[in-house]
């Protein structure tokens, strides 16, 4: 797999945050309030590929991986990666077999019903991955085209509604992108951070992604702006979720999130721009809550 095999050992990042996990004080946190599967240890479900969160010699790498290392260190917690399939990760988090799931995990109302979710680590907007030289940015551009995507994405039902679209599904993003490079498909819709990461490390592919400009309410999963990536914890771990959210917001207030993102090819403004629709307020956040962003 491209993402598994292209895991670059971000030595300064991973080594530094592994070390600081033993050096930071526990000021501002009280681990005894947390419901952990092991004392003073944050067991992390690792299900995905770069650039979200992957295991790397017992530590975490990736955008969410670095953020979680920093937050855990500030809270006086060690990190324990627990590799598992995505299909069982949410249930494992609910039951307390692991403490947290992250790595390009999108907030949805359905997930908020069964998990306690942190403030967002990043935002995303779907787009059309295509060859450089094409500038497709709307649903209409995909009509009568051969389009690739991955099995299991929620937006597939919306893609299938587009006139004349011929949909090919792949097990992995790298398989779809290879077919796009050689012309077997015309475009691809997938997980934005994973695609950005792969493109940043394979410039010879001559691919780019352009976000949808439609923002069409009839196609919300495809075209909504500012959707959120979060960490999910069990409903019993509200205190830990709140403390992690506090540390995440500090990274937003210093805009360190952009510095971390750049290491993984996450440089698009859409990654750091929340939706104008404050959709979590009154759902799993107070009515006055606002999604974090970098200072203007």
Short mmCIF file of C-alpha atoms in Angstrom, two decimals:
data_model
loop_
_atom_site.label_atom_id
_atom_site.label_comp_id
_atom_site.label_asym_id
_atom_site.label_seq_id
_atom_site.Cartn_x
_atom_site.Cartn_y
_atom_site.Cartn_z
CA UNK A 1 0.00 0.00 0.00
CA UNK A 2 1.24 3.47 -0.81
CA UNK A 3 0.29 4.89 2.58
CA UNK A 4 1.64 2.00 4.62
CA UNK A 5 4.85 1.73 2.64
CA UNK A 6 5.38 5.45 2.33
CA UNK A 7 5.26 6.03 6.08
CA UNK A 8 8.18 8.36 6.44
CA UNK A 9 9.77 8.25 9.82
CA UNK A 10 9.26 11.81 10.94
CA UNK A 11 12.15 11.43 13.34
CA UNK A 12 12.04 14.87 14.85
CA UNK A 13 8.28 14.67 15.32
CA UNK A 14 7.79 11.13 16.59
CA UNK A 15 10.98 10.86 18.62
CA UNK A 16 10.46 14.26 20.19
CA UNK A 17 6.89 13.60 21.23
CA UNK A 18 7.72 10.13 22.50
CA UNK A 19 10.42 11.66 24.69
CA UNK A 20 8.28 14.52 25.93
CA UNK A 21 5.57 12.10 27.02
CA UNK A 22 7.86 11.33 29.98
CA UNK A 23 8.97 14.91 30.58
CA UNK A 24 5.82 17.02 30.63
CA UNK A 25 4.16 17.65 33.95
CA UNK A 26 0.58 16.65 34.62
CA UNK A 27 -0.45 20.20 35.43
CA UNK A 28 -4.00 20.97 34.39
CA UNK A 29 -5.10 17.32 34.27
CA UNK A 30 -6.13 14.59 36.67
CA UNK A 31 -5.67 11.14 35.07
CA UNK A 32 -7.62 9.53 37.92
CA UNK A 33 -10.77 11.05 36.40
CA UNK A 34 -10.19 9.18 33.15
CA UNK A 35 -11.64 5.76 32.33
CA UNK A 36 -8.59 4.03 30.83
CA UNK A 37 -8.06 0.42 29.82
CA UNK A 38 -4.57 0.61 31.40
CA UNK A 39 -3.42 3.04 34.12
CA UNK A 40 -1.81 6.24 32.82
CA UNK A 41 -1.88 4.84 29.29
CA UNK A 42 -3.92 5.96 26.31
CA UNK A 43 -4.72 2.90 24.18
CA UNK A 44 -5.22 4.13 20.62
CA UNK A 45 -7.09 2.21 17.92
CA UNK A 46 -4.91 2.39 14.81
CA UNK A 47 -6.96 1.58 11.73
CA UNK A 48 -5.91 3.84 8.92
CA UNK A 49 -3.17 5.05 6.67
CA UNK A 50 -1.02 8.12 6.47
CA UNK A 51 -1.39 10.98 6.95
CA UNK A 52 -3.92 10.45 9.72
CA UNK A 53 -2.59 8.14 12.39
CA UNK A 54 -0.36 5.07 12.09
CA UNK A 55 1.79 3.01 14.45
CA UNK A 56 5.51 3.58 14.07
CA UNK A 57 7.80 1.54 16.36
CA UNK A 58 5.37 1.74 19.26
CA UNK A 59 4.68 5.44 18.76
CA UNK A 60 2.27 7.30 16.51
CA UNK A 61 3.03 9.08 13.28
CA UNK A 62 0.77 11.14 11.07
CA UNK A 63 -1.08 14.42 11.50
CA UNK A 64 -3.53 13.20 14.16
CA UNK A 65 -0.76 11.03 15.60
CA UNK A 66 1.45 14.04 16.35
CA UNK A 67 -1.46 15.99 17.79
CA UNK A 68 -2.41 13.10 20.07
CA UNK A 69 1.19 12.64 21.24
CA UNK A 70 1.38 16.29 22.21
CA UNK A 71 -1.95 16.25 24.00
CA UNK A 72 -1.24 12.98 25.82
CA UNK A 73 2.15 14.26 26.98
CA UNK A 74 0.54 17.38 28.43
CA UNK A 75 -1.98 15.16 30.27
CA UNK A 76 0.72 12.85 31.63
CA UNK A 77 -0.37 9.84 29.57
CA UNK A 78 1.70 7.28 27.68
CA UNK A 79 0.63 6.12 24.22
CA UNK A 80 -0.13 2.50 23.32
CA UNK A 81 -1.03 1.89 19.65
CA UNK A 82 -3.49 -0.96 19.12
CA UNK A 83 -3.76 -1.97 15.43
CA UNK A 84 -7.22 -3.16 14.41
CA UNK A 85 -9.68 -3.19 11.55
CA UNK A 86 -11.90 -0.16 11.12
CA UNK A 87 -14.99 -2.38 11.18
CA UNK A 88 -14.46 -3.15 14.86
CA UNK A 89 -12.80 0.03 16.08
CA UNK A 90 -15.87 2.00 17.11
CA UNK A 91 -17.27 -0.95 19.08
CA UNK A 92 -13.86 -1.46 20.73
CA UNK A 93 -13.84 2.20 21.79
CA UNK A 94 -17.41 2.04 23.08
CA UNK A 95 -16.65 -1.02 25.19
CA UNK A 96 -13.40 0.39 26.61
CA UNK A 97 -11.15 -2.24 25.01
CA UNK A 98 -9.31 0.77 23.58
CA UNK A 99 -9.61 4.34 24.81
CA UNK A 100 -9.67 6.41 21.66
CA UNK A 101 -10.04 6.26 17.90
CA UNK A 102 -8.69 8.88 15.52
CA UNK A 103 -6.97 9.39 12.22
CA UNK A 104 -9.28 11.01 9.67
CA UNK A 105 -12.39 10.04 11.66
CA UNK A 106 -15.18 12.32 10.49
CA UNK A 107 -17.77 13.73 12.90
CA UNK A 108 -21.32 12.63 12.15
CA UNK A 109 -24.50 12.81 14.19
CA UNK A 110 -24.65 9.02 14.21
CA UNK A 111 -21.16 8.73 15.68
CA UNK A 112 -21.89 11.49 18.18
CA UNK A 113 -24.77 9.35 19.45
CA UNK A 114 -22.44 6.49 20.41
CA UNK A 115 -19.10 8.21 21.12
CA UNK A 116 -17.85 11.27 22.95
CA UNK A 117 -16.04 13.33 20.34
CA UNK A 118 -13.32 15.93 20.76
CA UNK A 119 -13.04 19.31 19.14
CA UNK A 120 -11.79 18.98 15.56
CA UNK A 121 -8.15 18.50 14.66
CA UNK A 122 -8.82 19.53 11.05
CA UNK A 123 -11.55 20.15 8.50
CA UNK A 124 -12.18 18.66 5.11
CA UNK A 125 -14.05 19.26 1.92
CA UNK A 126 -14.34 16.64 -0.80
CA UNK A 127 -12.99 17.43 -4.21
CA UNK A 128 -12.17 15.94 -7.58
CA UNK A 129 -8.75 14.36 -7.95
CA UNK A 130 -7.69 14.60 -11.58
CA UNK A 131 -4.73 15.10 -13.87
CA UNK A 132 -3.01 18.47 -13.88
CA UNK A 133 -4.40 20.38 -16.82
CA UNK A 134 -8.00 19.54 -15.95
CA UNK A 135 -9.85 21.87 -13.61
CA UNK A 136 -13.09 20.09 -12.78
CA UNK A 137 -14.74 21.44 -9.65
CA UNK A 138 -18.46 20.64 -9.87
CA UNK A 139 -20.80 17.68 -9.87
CA UNK A 140 -21.70 18.47 -13.48
CA UNK A 141 -18.07 17.88 -14.47
CA UNK A 142 -18.43 14.25 -13.40
CA UNK A 143 -21.44 13.46 -15.56
CA UNK A 144 -20.71 10.76 -18.14
CA UNK A 145 -17.22 10.24 -16.69
CA UNK A 146 -15.39 7.20 -15.34
CA UNK A 147 -14.92 7.92 -11.65
CA UNK A 148 -13.09 5.89 -9.04
CA UNK A 149 -13.70 5.74 -5.30
CA UNK A 150 -13.30 3.36 -2.37
CA UNK A 151 -15.62 0.74 -0.95
CA UNK A 152 -17.56 1.88 2.11
CA UNK A 153 -17.67 5.66 1.65
CA UNK A 154 -21.01 7.20 2.64
CA UNK A 155 -21.09 9.54 -0.36
CA UNK A 156 -21.24 6.68 -2.88
CA UNK A 157 -25.02 6.80 -2.92
CA UNK A 158 -24.79 10.44 -4.01
CA UNK A 159 -22.20 9.71 -6.71
CA UNK A 160 -24.46 7.08 -8.20
CA UNK A 161 -27.16 9.69 -8.76
CA UNK A 162 -25.06 11.67 -11.23
CA UNK A 163 -26.18 11.16 -14.86
CA UNK A 164 -24.00 8.81 -16.88
CA UNK A 165 -21.33 8.44 -14.19
CA UNK A 166 -19.52 5.10 -14.40
CA UNK A 167 -18.34 4.24 -10.89
CA UNK A 168 -15.43 1.89 -10.20
CA UNK A 169 -14.78 0.94 -6.57
CA UNK A 170 -11.37 0.04 -5.14
CA UNK A 171 -10.19 -1.51 -1.90
CA UNK A 172 -7.48 1.12 -1.43
CA UNK A 173 -6.86 4.72 -2.52
CA UNK A 174 -3.49 3.85 -4.08
CA UNK A 175 -5.13 1.41 -6.49
CA UNK A 176 -7.56 4.10 -7.63
CA UNK A 177 -4.82 6.69 -8.06
CA UNK A 178 -2.69 4.35 -10.11
CA UNK A 179 -5.61 3.76 -12.46
CA UNK A 180 -6.15 7.51 -12.66
CA UNK A 181 -2.51 8.06 -13.61
CA UNK A 182 -2.68 5.56 -16.49
CA UNK A 183 -6.07 6.76 -17.69
CA UNK A 184 -8.34 3.86 -16.76
CA UNK A 185 -10.55 6.34 -14.90
CA UNK A 186 -11.09 10.06 -15.50
CA UNK A 187 -11.28 11.23 -11.90
CA UNK A 188 -11.31 10.05 -8.32
CA UNK A 189 -13.21 11.01 -5.16
CA UNK A 190 -11.69 9.85 -1.88
CA UNK A 191 -10.37 10.80 1.54
CA UNK A 192 -8.87 14.30 1.07
CA UNK A 193 -5.92 14.06 3.52
CA UNK A 194 -4.86 10.63 2.26
CA UNK A 195 -4.94 11.88 -1.33
CA UNK A 196 -3.05 15.09 -0.49
CA UNK A 197 -0.40 13.08 1.33
CA UNK A 198 0.10 10.66 -1.57
CA UNK A 199 0.26 13.45 -4.16
CA UNK A 200 2.78 15.39 -2.07
CA UNK A 201 5.12 12.39 -2.20
CA UNK A 202 4.53 11.45 -5.83
CA UNK A 203 4.86 14.61 -7.90
CA UNK A 204 5.56 12.54 -11.02
CA UNK A 205 1.91 11.44 -10.99
CA UNK A 206 0.94 14.95 -12.13
CA UNK A 207 -2.32 14.90 -10.18
CA UNK A 208 -4.13 17.54 -8.18
CA UNK A 209 -7.40 17.86 -6.28
CA UNK A 210 -9.86 20.73 -6.65
CA UNK A 211 -12.60 21.09 -4.00
CA UNK A 212 -16.23 21.08 -5.08
CA UNK A 213 -17.68 24.56 -5.49
CA UNK A 214 -21.29 23.35 -5.54
CA UNK A 215 -22.01 23.06 -1.79
CA UNK A 216 -25.26 21.50 -2.96
CA UNK A 217 -27.66 20.60 -0.09
CA UNK A 218 -28.99 17.72 -2.20
CA UNK A 219 -25.47 16.20 -2.12
CA UNK A 220 -24.33 16.97 1.45
CA UNK A 221 -21.82 14.14 1.85
CA UNK A 222 -20.07 15.06 -1.38
CA UNK A 223 -20.14 18.85 -1.35
CA UNK A 224 -20.52 20.17 2.22
CA UNK A 225 -17.71 22.43 3.42
CA UNK A 226 -15.82 22.40 6.69
CA UNK A 227 -16.67 18.89 7.86
CA UNK A 228 -14.65 17.89 10.92
CA UNK A 229 -12.04 15.28 11.77
CA UNK A 230 -12.13 14.36 15.46
CA UNK A 231 -11.05 11.84 18.07
CA UNK A 232 -13.75 9.56 19.47
CA UNK A 233 -13.90 8.15 23.01
CA UNK A 234 -16.46 6.17 24.98
CA UNK A 235 -19.37 7.97 26.59
CA UNK A 236 -17.73 7.23 29.97
CA UNK A 237 -14.69 9.27 29.06
CA UNK A 238 -16.16 12.76 28.91
CA UNK A 239 -13.48 14.22 31.21
CA UNK A 240 -10.66 12.94 29.00
CA UNK A 241 -12.40 14.18 25.86
CA UNK A 242 -12.72 17.64 27.38
CA UNK A 243 -9.05 17.74 28.37
CA UNK A 244 -7.96 16.58 24.94
CA UNK A 245 -10.17 19.22 23.34
CA UNK A 246 -8.49 21.88 25.47
CA UNK A 247 -5.07 20.81 24.22
CA UNK A 248 -6.29 20.65 20.61
CA UNK A 249 -7.65 24.19 20.85
CA UNK A 250 -4.27 25.41 22.10
CA UNK A 251 -2.69 24.05 18.91
CA UNK A 252 -5.29 26.00 16.92
CA UNK A 253 -4.70 29.21 18.88
CA UNK A 254 -0.98 29.05 18.04
CA UNK A 255 -1.75 27.79 14.50
CA UNK A 256 0.69 24.95 15.13
CA UNK A 257 -1.81 22.75 13.31
CA UNK A 258 -0.65 24.24 9.99
CA UNK A 259 2.98 23.51 10.86
CA UNK A 260 2.14 19.88 11.61
CA UNK A 261 -0.05 19.61 8.53
CA UNK A 262 2.69 20.82 6.21
CA UNK A 263 4.83 17.80 7.13
CA UNK A 264 2.11 15.56 5.69
CA UNK A 265 1.15 17.50 2.60
CA UNK A 266 -1.88 19.10 4.26
CA UNK A 267 -1.50 22.65 3.01
CA UNK A 268 -4.92 23.41 1.54
CA UNK A 269 -6.86 26.18 3.26
CA UNK A 270 -9.88 23.86 3.34
CA UNK A 271 -8.02 21.71 5.90
CA UNK A 272 -8.03 24.61 8.35
CA UNK A 273 -11.32 26.36 7.56
CA UNK A 274 -14.46 25.43 9.54
CA UNK A 275 -17.92 25.42 8.05
CA UNK A 276 -20.01 28.58 8.33
CA UNK A 277 -22.76 26.24 9.54
CA UNK A 278 -22.05 25.61 13.23
CA UNK A 279 -23.60 22.15 12.96
CA UNK A 280 -22.33 20.72 16.28
CA UNK A 281 -23.73 23.53 18.43
CA UNK A 282 -26.74 22.21 20.26
CA UNK A 283 -25.94 18.62 19.24
CA UNK A 284 -22.83 17.53 21.14
CA UNK A 285 -21.63 21.04 21.99
CA UNK A 286 -23.22 23.97 23.84
CA UNK A 287 -25.20 26.42 21.73
CA UNK A 288 -22.48 29.06 22.11
CA UNK A 289 -19.65 26.77 21.01
CA UNK A 290 -17.66 27.69 17.89
CA UNK A 291 -15.30 25.45 15.92
CA UNK A 292 -11.64 26.39 16.42
CA UNK A 293 -9.56 28.09 13.76
CA UNK A 294 -6.20 29.82 13.47
CA UNK A 295 -6.13 33.49 14.50
CA UNK A 296 -6.80 35.86 11.63
#
